[in-house]
Amino acid sequence: MPWITPWSGGPTLPEPLVLAPGGRGIAYADEGVRDRTYDGVLLGRGRARRSMGGGGRPLYDQVDPRRQHHAADLLLCQVCGRRPPPSPRGLLWLLPGAADRPAEDELVLGPPLCPDPCALLAVAQCPALARGHTAVRVRYPRPWGYRGVLHTPALRPAGEPVQLPHEDPRLPWLLADLAVTRLMGCAVVDLAAETAQ
């Protein structure tokens, strides 16, 4: 099961929103140190991971916000949660969609992957990647911002999810669910060749 995937047997964690001190953004009523990113953005809590021996099933169509942010921030593999092996050609990303599409300056929500076995497992288990993907080596991945739902001062969602860069003044009102990474220094590669090395 991918490291960033939540588990149906885990409880849904409460998200009791209140106005932040000074009324300039949102906060949790019971906020803890793990509820914000290093730059102060409020993270969605999502579901807790299953405990050993717990029931349920992996929710492959969902992502745990805290683990995804941690993996994107530290460039950890989204499947195993460890650092991918270093390469002078950069880290490996799998981008869903048409094969061999350009990736330079693309904004992505998924962290990198280890070539073998993690990338192969991802293609075998993820329906979006199984329908088509591009394997890309990225030399300069850069943190870009966050995806999430903006909230009003009345603590109501202001619409559909948006992607905001780190310098956006609306970030105090964002309940972030995913970190966004900008891919730079990209080269399309053959996944079979990458996993054979």
Coordinates of C-alpha atoms in Angstrom, one line a residue:
M1 CA 0.0 0.0 0.0
P2 CA 1.4 3.5 -0.9
W3 CA 2.8 5.4 2.1
I4 CA 0.7 8.5 1.3
T5 CA -2.6 6.4 1.0
P6 CA -5.1 6.6 3.9
W7 CA -6.9 3.5 5.2
S8 CA -10.6 3.1 5.5
G9 CA -10.3 1.5 9.0
G10 CA -8.6 4.7 10.3
P11 CA -10.8 7.3 11.9
T12 CA -11.6 10.5 10.1
L13 CA -9.9 13.2 12.2
P14 CA -12.0 16.2 13.3
E15 CA -11.3 19.6 11.7
P16 CA -12.9 22.1 14.1
L17 CA -12.1 25.4 12.3
V18 CA -12.0 28.7 14.2
L19 CA -10.7 32.1 13.3
A20 CA -6.9 32.4 13.8
P21 CA -5.7 34.8 16.5
G22 CA -6.2 38.3 15.2
G23 CA -8.9 37.1 12.7
R24 CA -6.5 36.9 9.8
G25 CA -7.0 33.3 8.7
I26 CA -8.3 29.9 9.9
A27 CA -7.0 27.6 12.6
Y28 CA -8.1 24.5 14.4
A29 CA -9.8 24.9 17.8
D30 CA -7.5 22.1 19.1
E31 CA -4.5 22.9 16.9
G32 CA -1.3 21.0 17.5
V33 CA 2.2 21.3 16.2
R34 CA 1.7 18.9 13.3
D35 CA -1.3 20.8 12.0
R36 CA 0.7 23.4 10.1
T37 CA 3.4 23.4 7.4
Y38 CA 6.8 24.9 8.2
D39 CA 5.6 28.1 6.6
G40 CA 2.4 28.3 8.6
V41 CA -0.3 26.9 6.2
L42 CA -3.0 24.9 7.9
L43 CA -3.1 21.2 6.7
G44 CA -6.2 19.1 6.4
R45 CA -6.2 16.2 8.8
G46 CA -7.9 13.6 6.6
R47 CA -7.9 10.0 8.0
A48 CA -5.5 8.4 10.4
R49 CA -3.5 5.5 9.1
R50 CA -4.6 2.1 10.2
S51 CA -3.0 0.7 13.3
M52 CA -1.4 -2.7 13.3
G53 CA -4.1 -5.3 13.1
G54 CA -6.7 -2.7 12.2
G55 CA -9.5 -3.4 9.7
G56 CA -10.4 -1.7 6.5
R57 CA -8.8 -1.3 3.0
P58 CA -6.5 1.2 1.3
L59 CA -8.3 4.2 -0.2
Y60 CA -6.3 4.5 -3.4
D61 CA -8.3 7.5 -4.7
Q62 CA -7.4 9.6 -1.6
V63 CA -4.1 11.0 -0.2
D64 CA -3.2 11.6 3.4
P65 CA -2.5 15.4 3.6
R66 CA 0.2 15.2 6.3
R67 CA 2.1 12.3 4.7
Q68 CA 1.9 13.8 1.2
H69 CA 3.2 17.1 2.4
H70 CA 6.0 15.4 4.3
A71 CA 7.0 13.3 1.3
A72 CA 6.8 16.4 -1.1
D73 CA 8.8 18.5 1.4
L74 CA 11.6 16.0 1.9
L75 CA 11.4 14.4 -1.6
L76 CA 10.5 11.0 -0.2
C77 CA 9.0 8.2 -2.3
Q78 CA 5.2 8.3 -2.2
V79 CA 5.0 4.5 -2.2
C80 CA 7.6 3.4 0.4
G81 CA 8.2 6.7 2.3
R82 CA 12.0 6.5 2.0
R83 CA 14.4 8.6 0.0
P84 CA 14.7 7.4 -3.6
P85 CA 18.2 6.4 -4.7
P86 CA 20.3 9.4 -5.9
S87 CA 21.0 9.8 -9.6
P88 CA 22.8 12.6 -11.4
R89 CA 19.8 12.6 -13.8
G90 CA 17.5 13.6 -11.0
L91 CA 14.5 12.0 -9.2
L92 CA 11.8 9.9 -10.9
W93 CA 8.3 11.1 -11.3
L94 CA 5.4 9.3 -13.0
L95 CA 2.9 11.7 -14.6
P96 CA -0.5 10.4 -15.5
G97 CA -1.9 11.0 -18.9
A98 CA -0.5 10.8 -22.4
A99 CA 2.8 9.1 -22.8
D100 CA 5.9 11.2 -23.5
R101 CA 4.3 14.6 -22.8
P102 CA 6.6 17.5 -21.9
A103 CA 6.9 18.0 -18.2
E104 CA 9.2 21.1 -17.9
D105 CA 7.7 23.7 -15.4
E106 CA 4.7 21.4 -14.7
L107 CA 3.0 21.7 -11.3
V108 CA 2.4 18.3 -9.8
L109 CA 0.7 17.0 -6.6
G110 CA 2.5 13.7 -6.3
P111 CA 5.9 13.2 -4.7
P112 CA 8.7 11.2 -6.5
L113 CA 9.1 7.5 -6.6
C114 CA 11.9 4.9 -6.2
P115 CA 12.4 3.3 -9.6
D116 CA 12.2 -0.4 -8.5
P117 CA 9.9 -1.7 -7.1
C118 CA 7.9 1.4 -6.2
A119 CA 7.3 2.8 -9.7
L120 CA 6.4 -0.6 -11.0
L121 CA 3.9 -1.1 -8.1
A122 CA 2.4 2.3 -8.8
V123 CA 1.8 1.6 -12.4
A124 CA 0.3 -1.8 -11.5
Q125 CA -2.0 -0.5 -8.8
C126 CA -2.9 3.0 -9.8
P127 CA -5.7 3.1 -12.4
A128 CA -4.7 6.6 -13.6
L129 CA -1.1 5.5 -14.3
A130 CA -2.3 2.2 -15.8
R131 CA -4.3 4.2 -18.4
G132 CA -1.1 6.0 -19.5
H133 CA 1.8 7.8 -18.0
T134 CA 5.1 9.6 -18.7
A135 CA 8.2 8.7 -16.7
V136 CA 10.4 11.8 -16.1
R137 CA 13.7 12.3 -14.4
V138 CA 13.7 15.7 -12.6
R139 CA 16.9 17.5 -11.6
Y140 CA 15.4 20.5 -10.0
P141 CA 12.1 19.9 -8.2
R142 CA 11.0 23.0 -6.3
P143 CA 8.3 23.6 -3.7
W144 CA 5.7 25.8 -5.4
G145 CA 2.7 26.0 -3.1
Y146 CA -0.4 24.2 -1.9
R147 CA -3.7 22.9 -3.1
G148 CA -6.7 23.2 -0.9
V149 CA -10.0 25.0 -0.2
L150 CA -10.2 28.6 0.7
H151 CA -12.4 29.6 3.6
T152 CA -14.3 32.8 4.4
P153 CA -14.2 34.7 7.7
A154 CA -17.5 32.9 8.4
L155 CA -15.5 29.6 8.3
R156 CA -17.3 28.3 5.2
P157 CA -15.6 26.9 2.1
A158 CA -15.3 29.6 -0.6
G159 CA -15.6 27.2 -3.5
E160 CA -13.7 24.4 -5.3
P161 CA -10.1 23.5 -4.5
V162 CA -7.5 26.0 -5.8
Q163 CA -3.7 25.9 -6.1
L164 CA -1.9 28.9 -4.5
P165 CA 1.9 29.7 -4.7
H166 CA 3.9 30.2 -1.5
E167 CA 3.7 34.0 -1.8
D168 CA -0.1 34.2 -2.2
P169 CA -1.6 36.5 0.5
R170 CA -4.7 34.2 0.7
L171 CA -2.8 31.3 2.2
P172 CA -3.9 32.0 5.8
W173 CA -7.5 31.2 4.6
L174 CA -6.5 27.9 2.9
L175 CA -7.1 24.5 4.4
A176 CA -4.4 22.7 2.4
D177 CA -4.8 19.1 1.4
L178 CA -1.7 18.7 -0.9
A179 CA 1.7 20.3 -1.5
V180 CA 2.4 21.4 -5.1
T181 CA 5.8 20.9 -6.6
R182 CA 7.2 22.5 -9.7
L183 CA 9.3 20.2 -12.0
M184 CA 12.4 21.8 -13.6
G185 CA 15.3 20.2 -15.5
C186 CA 13.1 17.4 -16.8
A187 CA 14.0 14.6 -19.1
V188 CA 11.5 11.9 -20.3
V189 CA 12.8 8.4 -19.7
D190 CA 11.8 4.8 -20.4
L191 CA 10.4 3.3 -17.2
A192 CA 11.4 -0.2 -18.2
A193 CA 15.0 1.0 -18.6
E194 CA 15.0 2.9 -15.3
T195 CA 13.8 -0.2 -13.4
A196 CA 16.3 -2.5 -15.0
Q197 CA 19.2 -0.6 -13.7

